[in-house]
Amino acid sequence: MPGLTGYIVRRLLLVPVVLFVVSVVVFALGRLTPGDYVEIQAGSRARPETIERIKEERGLNDPVYEQYARYMGDFLTGDLGKSVIYRGADVQEVIFPRLWITLQYNAVVLLLTFAIGIPVGTWAALKRGTWLDPLAIGTFLVFASVPVLVTVPLLQWLFAVKFGLLPSGGWEAHNYLGVKLGIFSRQIILPVIVLTLPGVAGIARYMRAQVLDVLDQDYVRTARAKGLKEFVVVNRHIVRNALLPIATIMGFELSGLIAGSIFLETLLGIPGIGLYTFEAIGSRDYDSIMAIVLVGTAAFLLANLLVDIAYGFIDPRIRLSGGPA
Amino acid sequence: MNYADAAQPLASEARRSFGLRAFRRLLRRPLAVIAVVIIVFVYATGLLAPAVAPYGFNEAEFGHGFAAPNVDHPLGTDRLGRDLLSRAMWSAQTTVIVSVAVVGTGGLLIGLSLGMLAGYAGGRTDNLVMRAGEILSSVPTILLVIIIRATLQDRWTDLFHNIEDLTHFPGLVSSGAPSIVLIFGALSIFSWFGMARLVRSQVLALRESAYILAARASGASVWRILFGHLLPNLTNLVIVVVTLSLGSAALAEIGLTFLGIGVQPPHPSFGTMIFEGSGLSNIRNHPQLMLVPAVVVGLLLLSFNLLGDALTDILSPRRR
């Protein structure tokens, strides 16, 4: 498949381009911060000479492109700057443990979204024409329409306060074979419910449309005519063929998860990267904000790239080289 | 020319009856009708807030904080003794203003015109617009809005302080307008691509259709083709996209305000209300603080989605 490798190379090349553009924008914006954050950090009683000395030390008097090169050089070698919120800590010491927490529950959410969305969508398509189809799709559409900002306090009120069933927030991690995992604690239930339900609608609708497409195909009719059991027809002939394009919708789900995590973690007090973002905005921790934006964007791009590549491998029919824009 | 003019009333007649038919079909869907009612209600309340809100958004009655719903305050009061019902009405005003402004500039002005331009001009223009849009959309919007706001806010406010000094127009900064403008400016920059992409693909399809070729052959100018011939055929698409993006723009306003980087207090927003009402002790002791904004926001966004869905079904030719 020469087209496929060409496509992957093209996508791979796009990633650094986008990252470069974003990093330039982020850096330029960071340097536009008012009144020199050195002055803010040094305090109002600092003498002008002190401020000048700090600026000289940090190279803030150099030309901007040199500063940019230095910043990116440090960034790529793993030095993301100093955190203001966690005094003295380097940003990279704060950001990666938190990213790990966010990734854990998001992975669970993603798996569950597909695990629920695919059967629901298939089932709705098979029940086309009955009231069950719009009911199933409609129910999940309702969940999809109500934002995390609304569902979290509502569910906290219902489950944690009224019925006392679930912990009201926080994060609890235990060691499993030397890895700190929080996905087996009760704290994870609420966030997973809140993030999974909205995602299901997207997958289910997409799956439903795919199944409806496949349903009329000749090979499905043939399979039925052969006298195969309905279960086999659905699983082997319908679902498997309908599944092919579903990877495309992953990227969409991912961008929803990034935004959702910020609100979710802030409301529930989960010490992931979303809460970190919130704290960094509140205390104007510019090094942290810049690192979060860059790392977040890179993670997002990579995830999308993986999805694209996976899609290319799953479905050889896709025109990868010189496809429509 | 005469021929085209003669055809004009006929075309508009057909369009009107199509619109009427679409409207009738909309009325036959109970969910869509309920959605329209809720949206109209929230928008009307927001626009009429100065007239219908019983109290000002910042009118505090000290010593009457956390009041339960009563005759004076139908929904109770918040920590500072401000009437929750009035706060919700004023918040609706903020939501209406911001979301209409974002969709009007980002979606309609930029998105529609760039989409039409890219689709009709094709070639290098098309490439430029689409690549720029792809780069913008491959970055998570919320992160970029956060950094723009975090870094530019103070400079931006300073600018408006200077304008205030120069023009002797006081109250510009304290009106909260600068921070609102900055946020929807940023949101508009990132929100045009969705509209542009859809419009472009529609224009690409229409560009080769017989009636556009006829218009071109009869010597119609580019502007006439774009606005007289293409635009009317994009109306359906634009209505659907605008409905859906009004919802997401409202959510963006509320979410960013919740994070503390949207509309600044004392200006009311559902984002602030949810932020103030959430937190475990409030949820436990005064759930109405959170319930009021949460229910309104939930219903409003649900309505936009339901209406958008119904409109897609009714208006898009592919599904008919």
XYZ file of C-alpha atoms in Angstrom:
645
model
C 0.000 0.000 0.000
C 2.182 2.855 -1.181
C -0.690 5.300 -0.762
C -1.000 4.439 2.864
C 2.608 5.133 3.774
C 2.453 8.388 1.845
C -0.603 9.386 3.776
C 0.952 8.553 7.127
C 4.063 10.481 6.221
C 1.952 13.466 5.263
C 0.037 13.322 8.531
C 3.270 12.887 10.456
C 4.674 15.964 8.755
C 1.600 17.985 9.597
C 2.017 17.345 13.319
C 5.295 19.254 13.744
C 3.960 22.051 11.520
C 0.898 22.517 13.683
C 2.963 22.193 16.854
C 5.406 24.788 15.561
C 2.624 27.252 14.741
C 0.994 26.684 18.121
C 4.266 27.001 20.006
C 5.111 30.280 18.254
C 1.672 31.674 19.032
C 1.793 30.448 22.612
C 5.288 31.832 23.133
C 4.439 35.193 21.573
C 1.358 35.467 23.743
C 3.372 34.467 26.798
C 5.896 37.224 26.117
C 3.081 39.720 25.767
C 2.152 39.226 29.399
C 1.882 42.641 30.950
C 4.256 44.387 33.276
C 6.907 41.687 33.155
C 6.048 38.806 35.327
C 9.516 39.115 36.777
C 8.368 42.310 38.455
C 5.300 40.577 39.780
C 7.316 37.675 41.109
C 10.018 39.873 42.609
C 7.396 41.787 44.552
C 6.616 45.475 44.703
C 9.523 46.282 47.015
C 12.214 44.883 44.757
C 14.773 47.399 43.566
C 14.962 48.121 39.831
C 18.549 46.828 39.754
C 17.409 43.481 41.132
C 14.712 43.180 38.501
C 17.194 44.106 35.795
C 19.628 41.495 37.098
C 16.953 38.769 37.080
C 15.924 39.720 33.562
C 19.532 39.580 32.421
C 20.002 36.203 34.095
C 16.945 34.736 32.484
C 17.868 36.203 29.144
C 14.738 38.305 28.883
C 16.732 41.117 27.290
C 17.800 38.962 24.354
C 16.064 39.125 20.986
C 12.709 37.367 20.972
C 13.708 34.640 18.501
C 16.655 33.679 20.707
C 14.328 33.479 23.659
C 11.992 31.320 21.636
C 14.796 28.997 20.556
C 15.956 28.670 24.138
C 12.445 28.050 25.424
C 11.756 25.373 22.841
C 15.190 23.833 23.374
C 14.485 23.569 27.090
C 10.986 22.353 26.399
C 12.090 19.561 24.098
C 14.767 18.420 26.545
C 12.161 18.140 29.262
C 12.556 21.444 31.101
C 9.137 23.072 31.051
C 9.861 25.948 33.412
C 9.037 26.750 36.999
C 5.616 26.423 38.538
C 4.311 29.368 40.512
C 1.489 27.519 42.265
C 3.768 24.791 43.544
C 6.631 27.003 44.577
C 9.995 25.680 43.617
C 8.657 22.694 41.706
C 9.452 22.315 38.035
C 6.440 22.222 35.763
C 7.407 18.827 34.383
C 7.327 17.359 37.886
C 3.764 18.558 38.286
C 2.336 18.092 34.821
C 3.128 14.453 34.055
C 1.777 12.783 37.207
C -1.378 14.821 36.668
C -1.586 13.924 33.010
C -1.354 10.269 34.061
C -4.386 10.633 36.331
C -6.411 12.311 33.583
C -5.382 9.678 31.048
C -6.452 6.837 33.338
C -10.086 7.750 33.692
C -10.312 9.022 30.119
C -9.117 5.649 28.833
C -11.862 3.950 30.830
C -14.390 6.455 29.492
C -13.317 5.917 25.894
C -13.533 2.137 26.198
C -16.952 2.277 27.826
C -18.245 4.780 25.281
C -17.508 2.376 22.467
C -18.618 -0.656 24.464
C -22.037 0.915 25.030
C -22.401 2.985 21.870
C -21.786 0.194 19.370
C -24.442 -2.233 20.688
C -26.932 0.579 21.271
C -26.498 1.893 17.734
C -26.712 -1.575 16.196
C -29.766 -2.429 18.234
C -31.485 0.842 17.312
C -30.849 0.205 13.618
C -32.215 -3.326 13.822
C -35.327 -1.968 15.556
C -35.839 0.654 12.882
C -39.466 1.603 12.424
C -40.428 0.765 15.991
C -40.583 3.215 18.864
C -37.508 1.598 20.424
C -35.178 3.141 17.854
C -35.970 6.816 18.505
C -36.247 6.108 22.233
C -32.756 4.660 22.516
C -31.113 7.277 20.321
C -33.149 10.095 21.864
C -32.290 9.120 25.427
C -28.588 9.242 24.756
C -28.975 12.445 22.788
C -30.433 14.044 25.899
C -27.335 12.995 27.849
C -25.151 14.353 25.085
C -26.857 17.744 25.142
C -26.475 18.469 28.827
C -22.970 19.723 29.582
C -20.625 18.359 32.231
C -20.949 21.648 34.079
C -24.587 20.822 34.703
C -24.459 17.062 35.159
C -21.659 16.981 37.727
C -23.321 19.173 40.380
C -26.668 17.489 39.710
C -25.258 13.974 40.130
C -23.187 15.054 43.113
C -26.367 16.300 44.688
C -28.287 13.149 43.836
C -25.750 10.413 44.510
C -23.447 11.904 47.111
C -25.775 14.111 49.133
C -29.292 12.710 48.756
C -28.624 8.993 48.605
C -25.076 8.890 49.934
C -24.134 6.204 47.422
C -20.930 7.592 45.992
C -18.028 9.647 47.237
C -18.547 13.283 46.291
C -15.237 13.676 44.526
C -11.514 13.413 44.850
C -9.126 10.769 43.661
C -7.788 7.669 45.323
C -4.936 5.670 43.867
C -3.468 2.401 45.016
C -0.382 0.510 44.012
C -0.919 -2.345 41.637
C 2.343 -4.111 40.797
C 4.199 -0.887 41.328
C 1.887 1.231 39.201
C -0.306 3.800 40.866
C -3.789 3.236 39.532
C -6.956 5.000 40.548
C -9.367 3.225 38.252
C -10.383 0.587 40.790
C -11.591 3.011 43.432
C -15.138 4.203 44.037
C -14.080 7.769 43.295
C -13.891 6.996 39.608
C -17.556 6.041 39.207
C -18.988 9.545 39.074
C -16.479 10.966 36.575
C -16.835 7.942 34.321
C -20.642 8.173 34.293
C -20.534 11.891 33.597
C -18.103 11.628 30.688
C -19.325 8.368 29.161
C -23.028 9.093 28.763
C -22.577 12.176 26.538
C -20.138 10.311 24.293
C -22.388 7.325 23.705
C -24.883 9.285 21.598
C -22.259 10.189 19.001
C -21.053 6.608 18.591
C -24.555 5.142 18.696
C -25.874 7.477 16.007
C -22.911 6.865 13.787
C -23.144 3.120 14.279
C -26.866 3.207 13.560
C -26.305 4.963 10.250
C -23.559 2.508 9.318
C -25.669 -0.523 10.169
C -28.588 0.854 8.166
C -26.229 1.185 5.204
C -24.943 -2.343 5.551
C -28.361 -3.827 6.226
C -29.444 -3.533 2.594
C -26.274 -5.073 1.169
C -26.461 -8.207 -0.918
C -24.144 -10.213 1.292
C -26.447 -9.682 4.268
C -29.381 -10.963 2.273
C -27.263 -13.890 1.099
C -26.271 -14.732 4.634
C -29.886 -14.704 5.731
C -30.934 -16.762 2.697
C -28.291 -19.339 3.561
C -30.238 -19.886 6.743
C -27.597 -18.560 9.116
C -28.778 -17.759 12.599
C -29.739 -14.118 13.065
C -27.080 -13.761 15.773
C -24.372 -14.838 13.358
C -25.647 -12.548 10.616
C -25.687 -9.554 12.925
C -22.296 -10.221 14.476
C -20.303 -11.476 11.577
C -21.863 -9.775 8.586
C -23.479 -6.594 9.773
C -21.544 -5.299 12.777
C -18.137 -6.201 11.481
C -18.678 -4.310 8.259
C -20.387 -1.387 9.927
C -17.516 -1.022 12.383
C -14.970 -0.031 9.768
C -15.506 3.706 9.606
C -16.193 4.181 13.301
C -12.573 5.052 14.039
C -13.122 8.417 12.352
C -15.364 9.522 15.138
C -12.652 8.938 17.757
C -10.966 12.256 17.120
C -14.208 14.042 17.727
C -14.739 12.195 20.989
C -11.225 13.089 22.103
C -11.668 16.829 21.739
C -14.835 16.589 23.786
C -12.945 14.753 26.503
C -10.264 17.435 26.810
C -12.800 20.180 27.473
C -14.865 17.887 29.680
C -11.886 16.984 31.861
C -11.197 20.596 32.824
C -14.708 21.154 34.154
C -15.044 17.709 35.641
C -11.793 17.845 37.580
C -12.482 21.356 38.828
C -15.923 20.404 40.091
C -14.913 17.066 41.592
C -11.475 17.998 42.857
C -9.627 15.349 40.868
C -5.937 16.268 40.841
C -5.465 15.742 37.106
C -4.326 18.101 34.399
C -7.729 19.765 34.169
C -7.643 20.958 37.760
C -4.054 22.039 37.197
C -5.245 24.151 34.256
C -7.872 25.765 36.423
C -5.369 26.510 39.199
C -2.794 27.832 36.745
C -5.302 30.233 35.201
C -6.352 31.444 38.632
C -2.843 32.220 39.821
C -1.494 33.387 36.462
C 1.101 30.678 36.380
C 2.277 31.396 32.843
C 4.947 28.711 32.601
C 2.373 26.137 33.640
C -0.296 27.451 31.264
C 2.107 27.413 28.322
C 3.276 23.898 29.158
C -0.300 22.664 29.536
C -1.349 24.120 26.203
C 1.671 22.702 24.382
C 1.572 19.277 26.004
C -2.214 19.122 25.631
C -2.068 20.047 21.966
C 0.705 17.552 21.289
C -1.219 14.776 23.027
C -4.343 15.676 21.090
C -2.529 15.693 17.749
C -0.805 12.395 18.441
C -4.043 10.740 19.461
C -5.700 11.958 16.279
C -2.779 10.747 14.228
C -3.007 7.297 15.796
C -6.704 7.216 14.969
C -6.017 8.190 11.371
C -3.375 5.540 10.971
C -5.533 2.910 12.614
C -8.330 3.881 10.271
C -6.034 3.530 7.299
C -5.084 0.021 8.345
C -8.615 -1.056 9.173
C -10.173 0.108 5.964
C -8.021 -0.435 2.910
C -10.702 1.086 0.695
C -10.064 4.573 2.001
C -8.307 6.730 -0.526
C -5.359 7.822 1.534
C -3.178 9.460 -1.076
C -4.528 12.697 -2.422
C -7.870 12.211 -0.784
C -10.411 15.006 -0.794
C -9.555 17.862 1.530
C -31.496 40.495 -17.747
C -35.245 40.858 -18.289
C -35.574 37.145 -18.323
C -33.751 36.803 -15.011
C -35.867 39.541 -13.450
C -39.037 37.867 -14.573
C -37.914 34.619 -12.986
C -37.159 36.334 -9.699
C -40.668 36.525 -8.167
C -41.348 32.939 -9.151
C -38.235 31.748 -7.356
C -39.055 33.700 -4.214
C -42.594 32.340 -4.318
C -41.256 28.813 -4.389
C -38.861 29.609 -1.604
C -41.588 31.059 0.562
C -43.802 28.069 0.137
C -40.866 25.807 0.884
C -40.198 27.756 4.056
C -43.853 27.515 4.968
C -43.888 23.803 4.334
C -40.764 23.338 6.421
C -42.378 25.375 9.189
C -45.499 23.217 9.093
C -43.391 20.111 9.272
C -41.608 21.569 12.270
C -44.952 22.161 13.997
C -45.780 18.505 13.645
C -42.886 17.559 15.904
C -43.855 18.085 19.525
C -40.296 17.941 20.819
C -39.125 20.561 18.353
C -42.024 22.831 19.283
C -41.186 22.515 22.982
C -37.560 23.289 22.155
C -38.570 26.422 20.232
C -40.763 27.539 23.115
C -37.937 27.114 25.638
C -35.407 28.909 23.442
C -37.784 31.792 22.733
C -38.642 32.009 26.415
C -35.010 32.160 27.544
C -34.089 34.653 24.821
C -37.089 36.867 25.541
C -36.375 36.814 29.268
C -32.767 37.689 28.606
C -33.534 40.545 26.255
C -36.263 41.919 28.508
C -34.281 41.408 31.729
C -34.106 45.122 32.524
C -37.902 45.269 32.380
C -38.959 41.957 33.880
C -36.289 41.146 36.475
C -37.649 42.036 39.918
C -34.201 43.040 41.210
C -30.936 44.249 39.767
C -28.267 41.600 39.225
C -26.088 43.049 41.947
C -28.743 44.214 44.362
C -27.733 42.621 47.633
C -29.806 42.498 50.780
C -27.333 42.039 53.557
C -28.479 39.699 56.250
C -30.794 37.900 53.849
C -28.237 35.553 52.344
C -29.123 31.960 51.511
C -32.852 32.603 51.853
C -35.094 29.736 50.876
C -37.684 30.444 48.178
C -40.276 32.878 49.550
C -42.775 35.491 48.407
C -40.175 38.218 47.882
C -37.675 35.906 46.243
C -39.461 33.131 44.338
C -36.250 31.120 43.964
C -34.465 32.282 47.099
C -31.284 34.315 47.390
C -27.574 33.606 47.142
C -24.795 34.099 49.682
C -24.914 37.876 49.385
C -28.696 38.055 49.488
C -29.123 38.604 45.758
C -32.362 37.384 44.222
C -31.721 34.154 42.308
C -34.561 34.607 39.843
C -33.270 38.034 38.846
C -29.713 36.755 38.640
C -30.878 33.993 36.299
C -32.698 36.521 34.090
C -29.672 38.791 33.835
C -27.459 35.776 33.157
C -29.740 34.850 30.295
C -29.098 38.323 28.905
C -25.340 37.748 29.007
C -25.723 34.372 27.330
C -27.931 35.784 24.580
C -25.621 38.698 23.831
C -22.437 36.653 23.787
C -23.760 33.701 21.819
C -25.459 35.855 19.190
C -22.303 37.930 18.823
C -20.035 34.890 18.503
C -22.249 33.149 15.972
C -22.897 36.395 14.115
C -19.214 37.199 13.650
C -17.492 33.792 13.726
C -20.148 31.629 12.127
C -21.998 33.934 9.805
C -19.673 36.761 8.873
C -16.365 34.904 8.715
C -17.514 31.314 8.254
C -20.125 31.890 5.588
C -18.074 34.327 3.543
C -14.863 32.292 3.698
C -16.762 29.109 2.900
C -18.420 30.703 -0.130
C -15.148 32.236 -1.226
C -13.221 28.967 -0.908
C -15.911 26.970 -2.650
C -16.487 29.362 -5.507
C -12.960 30.589 -6.127
C -11.341 27.176 -5.690
C -7.648 26.742 -6.432
C -5.155 28.527 -4.251
C -7.726 30.486 -2.256
C -9.557 27.308 -1.413
C -6.334 25.640 -0.358
C -5.300 28.530 1.867
C -8.642 28.770 3.643
C -8.949 25.049 4.169
C -5.387 24.549 5.418
C -5.711 27.474 7.837
C -8.964 26.029 9.081
C -7.469 22.577 9.473
C -4.607 23.903 11.556
C -7.024 25.855 13.739
C -9.319 22.898 14.198
C -6.530 20.444 14.955
C -5.852 22.354 18.150
C -8.192 22.042 21.118
C -10.079 25.343 21.097
C -10.479 25.668 24.814
C -6.740 25.577 25.451
C -6.049 28.365 22.977
C -8.861 30.528 24.279
C -7.458 30.018 27.760
C -3.992 31.157 26.786
C -5.239 34.120 24.768
C -7.339 35.276 27.641
C -4.664 34.624 30.276
C -1.989 36.539 28.446
C -3.869 39.327 26.717
C -6.447 40.301 29.306
C -4.419 42.930 31.192
C -3.007 44.547 28.080
C -6.448 44.603 26.561
C -7.968 46.261 29.627
C -5.146 48.800 29.663
C -5.991 49.635 26.083
C -9.561 50.332 27.054
C -8.419 52.404 30.039
C -6.460 54.530 27.579
C -9.449 54.823 25.276
C -11.475 55.907 28.273
C -8.952 58.594 29.128
C -8.757 59.837 25.569
C -12.438 59.906 24.787
C -13.653 60.927 28.229
C -16.170 58.172 27.957
C -16.259 56.806 31.490
C -17.502 53.421 32.522
C -16.178 51.622 29.461
C -13.981 49.260 31.444
C -16.319 48.902 34.389
C -19.139 47.954 32.022
C -17.294 44.677 31.485
C -17.452 45.096 27.722
C -13.701 44.727 27.054
C -13.420 41.298 28.627
C -16.525 40.127 26.809
C -15.188 41.407 23.484
C -11.849 39.670 24.031
C -13.500 36.346 24.750
C -15.826 36.375 21.815
C -13.156 37.650 19.564
C -11.102 34.614 20.503
C -14.049 32.261 20.200
C -15.001 33.663 16.794
C -11.512 33.059 15.475
C -11.877 29.383 16.304
C -15.499 28.836 15.489
C -15.702 29.815 11.821
C -14.281 26.662 10.343
C -17.237 24.379 10.981
C -19.544 26.655 9.042
C -16.963 27.369 6.346
C -16.325 23.692 5.635
C -20.006 22.853 5.222
C -20.743 25.927 3.120
C -17.738 25.209 0.922
C -18.799 21.673 0.119
C -22.312 22.858 -0.676
C -20.978 25.606 -2.936
C -18.672 23.121 -4.666
C -21.705 21.028 -5.541
C -23.807 24.000 -6.623
C -21.074 25.653 -8.625
C -21.414 23.154 -11.454
C -25.203 23.144 -11.441
C -27.055 24.293 -14.525
C -28.568 27.422 -13.074
C -25.206 28.792 -11.955
C -23.715 28.025 -15.356
C -26.683 29.816 -16.909
C -26.164 32.815 -14.668
C -22.498 32.904 -15.543
C -23.221 32.501 -19.223
C -25.658 35.394 -19.143
C -22.872 37.566 -17.767
C -23.851 37.901 -14.138
C -21.112 39.355 -11.955
C -19.373 37.248 -9.338
C -21.140 39.171 -6.549
C -24.481 38.608 -8.156
C -23.847 34.897 -8.466
C -22.597 34.644 -4.892
C -25.330 36.630 -3.212
C -28.199 36.383 -5.636
C -27.888 32.766 -6.704
C -25.735 30.810 -4.276
C -26.706 32.377 -0.971
C -30.432 31.613 -1.208
C -29.589 27.963 -1.769
C -27.406 27.892 1.307
C -30.150 29.135 3.622
C -31.189 25.699 4.873
C -27.680 24.676 5.700
C -26.972 27.996 7.386
C -30.113 27.775 9.525
C -29.140 24.342 10.811
C -25.541 25.280 11.525
C -26.534 28.543 13.208
C -28.990 26.749 15.491
C -26.404 24.231 16.583
C -23.655 26.786 16.992
C -25.845 29.115 19.058
C -26.015 26.281 21.557
C -22.300 25.590 21.563
C -21.453 29.306 21.784
C -23.734 29.613 24.817
C -21.967 26.643 26.375
C -18.565 28.182 25.630
C -19.548 31.431 27.340
C -20.845 29.615 30.397
C -17.883 27.250 30.591
C -15.226 29.930 30.227
C -16.967 32.118 32.783
C -17.066 29.148 35.133
C -13.284 28.868 34.774
C -12.983 32.548 35.640
C -11.866 33.737 32.227
C -15.162 34.700 30.639
C -17.543 37.400 31.733
C -16.164 39.010 34.878
C -18.135 39.537 38.063
C -20.168 41.462 39.109
C -21.676 40.826 35.667
C -23.945 37.852 35.993
C -23.524 34.665 34.032
C -24.780 31.138 34.451
C -21.115 30.139 34.635
C -20.608 32.269 37.760
C -23.871 31.039 39.223
C -22.905 27.392 38.765
C -19.453 28.063 40.165
C -20.894 29.772 43.237
C -23.537 27.125 43.716
C -21.270 24.110 43.313
C -18.974 23.011 46.058
C -20.111 20.406 48.496
C -21.348 22.540 51.374
C -23.558 24.573 49.038
C -24.876 21.499 47.273
C -25.683 19.948 50.628
C -27.252 22.948 52.313
C -28.527 25.173 49.511
C -29.016 23.017 46.434
C -31.200 25.664 44.763
C -28.090 27.803 44.193
C -26.814 25.174 41.792
C -30.146 23.792 40.615
C -31.473 27.082 39.215
C -28.651 27.755 36.736
C -28.073 24.046 36.044
C -31.677 23.411 35.053
C -31.895 26.509 32.853
C -28.595 25.786 31.101
C -29.433 22.105 30.695
C -32.835 22.839 29.178
C -31.509 25.566 26.889
C -28.710 23.442 25.444
C -30.971 20.426 25.113
C -33.474 22.580 23.209
C -30.847 23.837 20.799
C -29.757 20.286 20.059
C -33.298 18.990 19.630
C -34.201 21.884 17.357
C -30.995 21.512 15.382
C -31.740 17.841 14.927
C -35.294 18.430 13.820
C -34.182 21.132 11.392
C -31.544 18.825 9.914
C -34.223 16.239 9.270
C -36.600 18.747 7.740
C -34.259 20.924 5.742
C -31.449 18.745 4.489
C -32.342 17.345 1.099
C -30.299 14.206 1.535
C -32.396 12.911 4.398
C -35.716 13.743 2.811
